[in-house]
CSV table of C-alpha atoms in Angstrom, one decimal:
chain,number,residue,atom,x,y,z
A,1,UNK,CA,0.0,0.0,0.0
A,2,UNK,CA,1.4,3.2,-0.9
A,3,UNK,CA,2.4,6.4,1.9
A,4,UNK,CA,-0.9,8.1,0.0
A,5,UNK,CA,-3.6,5.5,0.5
A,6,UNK,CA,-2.3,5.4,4.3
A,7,UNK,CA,-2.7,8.4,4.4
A,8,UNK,CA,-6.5,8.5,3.1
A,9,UNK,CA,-7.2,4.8,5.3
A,10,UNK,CA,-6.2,6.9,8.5
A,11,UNK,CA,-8.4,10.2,8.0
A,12,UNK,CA,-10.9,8.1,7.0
A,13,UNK,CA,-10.8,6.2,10.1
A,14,UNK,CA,-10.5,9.2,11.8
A,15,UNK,CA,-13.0,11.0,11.1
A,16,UNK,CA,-15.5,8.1,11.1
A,17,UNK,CA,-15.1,5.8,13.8
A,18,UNK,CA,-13.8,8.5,16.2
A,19,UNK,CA,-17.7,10.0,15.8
A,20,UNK,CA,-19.2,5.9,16.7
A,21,UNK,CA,-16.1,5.8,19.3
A,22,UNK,CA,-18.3,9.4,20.8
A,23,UNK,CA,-21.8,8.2,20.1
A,24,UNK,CA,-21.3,4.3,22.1
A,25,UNK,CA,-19.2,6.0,24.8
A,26,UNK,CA,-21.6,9.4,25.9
A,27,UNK,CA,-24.5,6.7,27.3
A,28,UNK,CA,-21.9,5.0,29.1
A,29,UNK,CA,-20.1,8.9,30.2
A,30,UNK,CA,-23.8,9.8,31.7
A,31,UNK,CA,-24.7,6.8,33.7
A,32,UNK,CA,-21.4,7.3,35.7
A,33,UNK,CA,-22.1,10.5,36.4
A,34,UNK,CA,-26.1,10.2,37.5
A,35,UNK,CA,-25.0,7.8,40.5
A,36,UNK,CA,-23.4,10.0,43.3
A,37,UNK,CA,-19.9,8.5,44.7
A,38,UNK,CA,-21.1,8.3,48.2
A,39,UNK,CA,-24.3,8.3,49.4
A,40,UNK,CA,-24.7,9.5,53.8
A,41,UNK,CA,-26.0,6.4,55.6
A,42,UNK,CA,-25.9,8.2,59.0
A,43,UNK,CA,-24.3,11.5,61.1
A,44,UNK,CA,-22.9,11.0,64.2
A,45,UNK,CA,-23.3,14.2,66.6
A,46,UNK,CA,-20.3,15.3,68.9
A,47,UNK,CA,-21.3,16.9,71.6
A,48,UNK,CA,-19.7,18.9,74.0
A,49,UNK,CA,-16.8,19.9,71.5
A,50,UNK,CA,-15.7,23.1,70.3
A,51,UNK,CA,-15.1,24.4,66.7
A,52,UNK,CA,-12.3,23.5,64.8
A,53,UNK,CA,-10.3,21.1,63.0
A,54,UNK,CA,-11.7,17.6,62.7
A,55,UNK,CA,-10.0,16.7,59.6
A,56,UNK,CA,-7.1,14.0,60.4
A,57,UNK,CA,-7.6,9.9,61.2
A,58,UNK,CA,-6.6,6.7,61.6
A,59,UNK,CA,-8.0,3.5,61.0
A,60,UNK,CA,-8.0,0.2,62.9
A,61,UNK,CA,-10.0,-1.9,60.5
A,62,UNK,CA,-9.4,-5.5,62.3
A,63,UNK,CA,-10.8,-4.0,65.5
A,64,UNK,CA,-13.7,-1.6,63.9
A,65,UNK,CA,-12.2,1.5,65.4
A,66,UNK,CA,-11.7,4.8,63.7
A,67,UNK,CA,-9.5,7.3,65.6
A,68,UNK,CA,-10.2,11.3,64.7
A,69,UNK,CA,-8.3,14.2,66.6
A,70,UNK,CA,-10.2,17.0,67.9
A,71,UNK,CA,-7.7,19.5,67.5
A,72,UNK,CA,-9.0,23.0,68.8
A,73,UNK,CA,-10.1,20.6,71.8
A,74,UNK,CA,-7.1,18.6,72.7
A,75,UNK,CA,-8.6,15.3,72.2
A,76,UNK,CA,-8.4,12.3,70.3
A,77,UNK,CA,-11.8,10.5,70.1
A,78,UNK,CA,-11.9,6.9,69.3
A,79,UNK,CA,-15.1,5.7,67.3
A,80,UNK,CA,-16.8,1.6,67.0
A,81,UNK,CA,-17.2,1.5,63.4
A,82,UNK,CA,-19.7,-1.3,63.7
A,83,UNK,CA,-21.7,0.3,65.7
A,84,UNK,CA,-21.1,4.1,64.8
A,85,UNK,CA,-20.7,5.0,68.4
A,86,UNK,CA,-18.1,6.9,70.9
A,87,UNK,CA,-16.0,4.3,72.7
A,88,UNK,CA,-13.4,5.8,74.6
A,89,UNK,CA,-12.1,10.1,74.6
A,90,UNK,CA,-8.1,10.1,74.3
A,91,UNK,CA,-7.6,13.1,76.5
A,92,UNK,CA,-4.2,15.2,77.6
A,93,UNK,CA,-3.0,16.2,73.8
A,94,UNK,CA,-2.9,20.0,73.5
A,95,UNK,CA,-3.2,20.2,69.6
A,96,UNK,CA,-3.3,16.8,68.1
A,97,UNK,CA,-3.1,16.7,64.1
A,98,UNK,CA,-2.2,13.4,62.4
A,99,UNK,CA,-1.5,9.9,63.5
A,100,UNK,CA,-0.8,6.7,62.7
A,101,UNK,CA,-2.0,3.4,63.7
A,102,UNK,CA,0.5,0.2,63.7
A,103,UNK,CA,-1.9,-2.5,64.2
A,104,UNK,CA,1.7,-4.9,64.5
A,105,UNK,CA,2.5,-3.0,67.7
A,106,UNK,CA,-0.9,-1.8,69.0
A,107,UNK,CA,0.0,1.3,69.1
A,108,UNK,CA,-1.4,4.8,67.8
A,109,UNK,CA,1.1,8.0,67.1
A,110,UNK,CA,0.0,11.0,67.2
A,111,UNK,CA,1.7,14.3,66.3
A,112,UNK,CA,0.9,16.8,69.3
A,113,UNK,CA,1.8,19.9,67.4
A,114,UNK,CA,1.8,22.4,70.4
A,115,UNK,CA,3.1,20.2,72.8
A,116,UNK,CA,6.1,19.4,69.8
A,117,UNK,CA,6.3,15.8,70.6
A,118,UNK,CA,4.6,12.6,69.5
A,119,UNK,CA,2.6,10.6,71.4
A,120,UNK,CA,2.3,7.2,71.6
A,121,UNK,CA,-0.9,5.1,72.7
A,122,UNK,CA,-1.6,2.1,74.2
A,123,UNK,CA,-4.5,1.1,71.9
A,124,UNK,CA,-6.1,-1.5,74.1
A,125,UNK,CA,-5.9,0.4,77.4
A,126,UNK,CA,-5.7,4.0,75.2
A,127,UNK,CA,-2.9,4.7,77.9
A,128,UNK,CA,-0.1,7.2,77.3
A,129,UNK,CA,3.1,4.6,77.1
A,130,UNK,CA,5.6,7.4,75.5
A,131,UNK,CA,6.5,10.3,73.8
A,132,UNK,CA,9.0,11.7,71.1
A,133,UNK,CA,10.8,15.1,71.1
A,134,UNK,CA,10.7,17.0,67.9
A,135,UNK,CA,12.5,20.0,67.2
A,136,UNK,CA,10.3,22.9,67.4
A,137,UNK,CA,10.7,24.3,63.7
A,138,UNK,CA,9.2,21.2,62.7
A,139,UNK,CA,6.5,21.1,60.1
A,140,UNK,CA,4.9,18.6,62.2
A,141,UNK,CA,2.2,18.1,59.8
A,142,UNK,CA,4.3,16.3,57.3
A,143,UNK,CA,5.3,13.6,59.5
């Protein structure tokens, strides 16, 4: 086949299966966007805390707990996923931001960003067992 009738075979199947490659794909395009990516099955109020930041957690998926900080209040509140409820308020932080969770070691870290330290959790007694130092010009937040 010569350079010119490539050349022809390509534009031609450009310009018409690109338009059936459109028309098949739009039905497809609007059903994925008609369902909504999550759907709220259920609120669960807080009580008794103040305004702020609620925006960093950790999950403990093999025990159905999610951990959240409270930061403005100083508290890390620990939820039962199962059963959507408060189990157990972490208190003594003074600005907790994020955390991890080592399910290996039972234990929760959490970056205490005024304090400039990390502390570490007993996750089943939720019991302070240490801390970590950091330097205070830290950008704590990125740990």
């Amino acid at each position: 086949m010569t350079t010119s009738r490539r050349v022809i075979l390509s534009n031609w199947m450009k310009w018409n299966c690109l338009p059936l490659l459109f028309l098949f794909a739009i039905p497809v395009l609007l059903h994925a966007q008609a369902s909504a990516p999550l759907k709220l099955i259920q609120s669960i109020p807080l009580p008794g805390l103040k305004e702020g930041d609620f925006d960093h957690f950790a999950v403990d998926l093999d025990g159905h707990r999610l951990f959240l900080t409270a930061e403005a209040n100083g508290l890390v509140e620990v939820f039962d996923t199962q059963t959507n409820k408060l189990i157990y308020t972490i208190r003594g932080l003074e600005a907790p931001h994020s955390m991890v969770y080592r399910a290996d070691l039972n234990r929760l870290f959490v970056v205490d960003g005024d304090a400039s330290e990390i502390k570490v959790y007993d996750t089943n007694s939720y019991a302070l067992v240490g801390h970590v130092a950091v330097v205070h010009r830290c950008r704590l937040s990125s740990l």
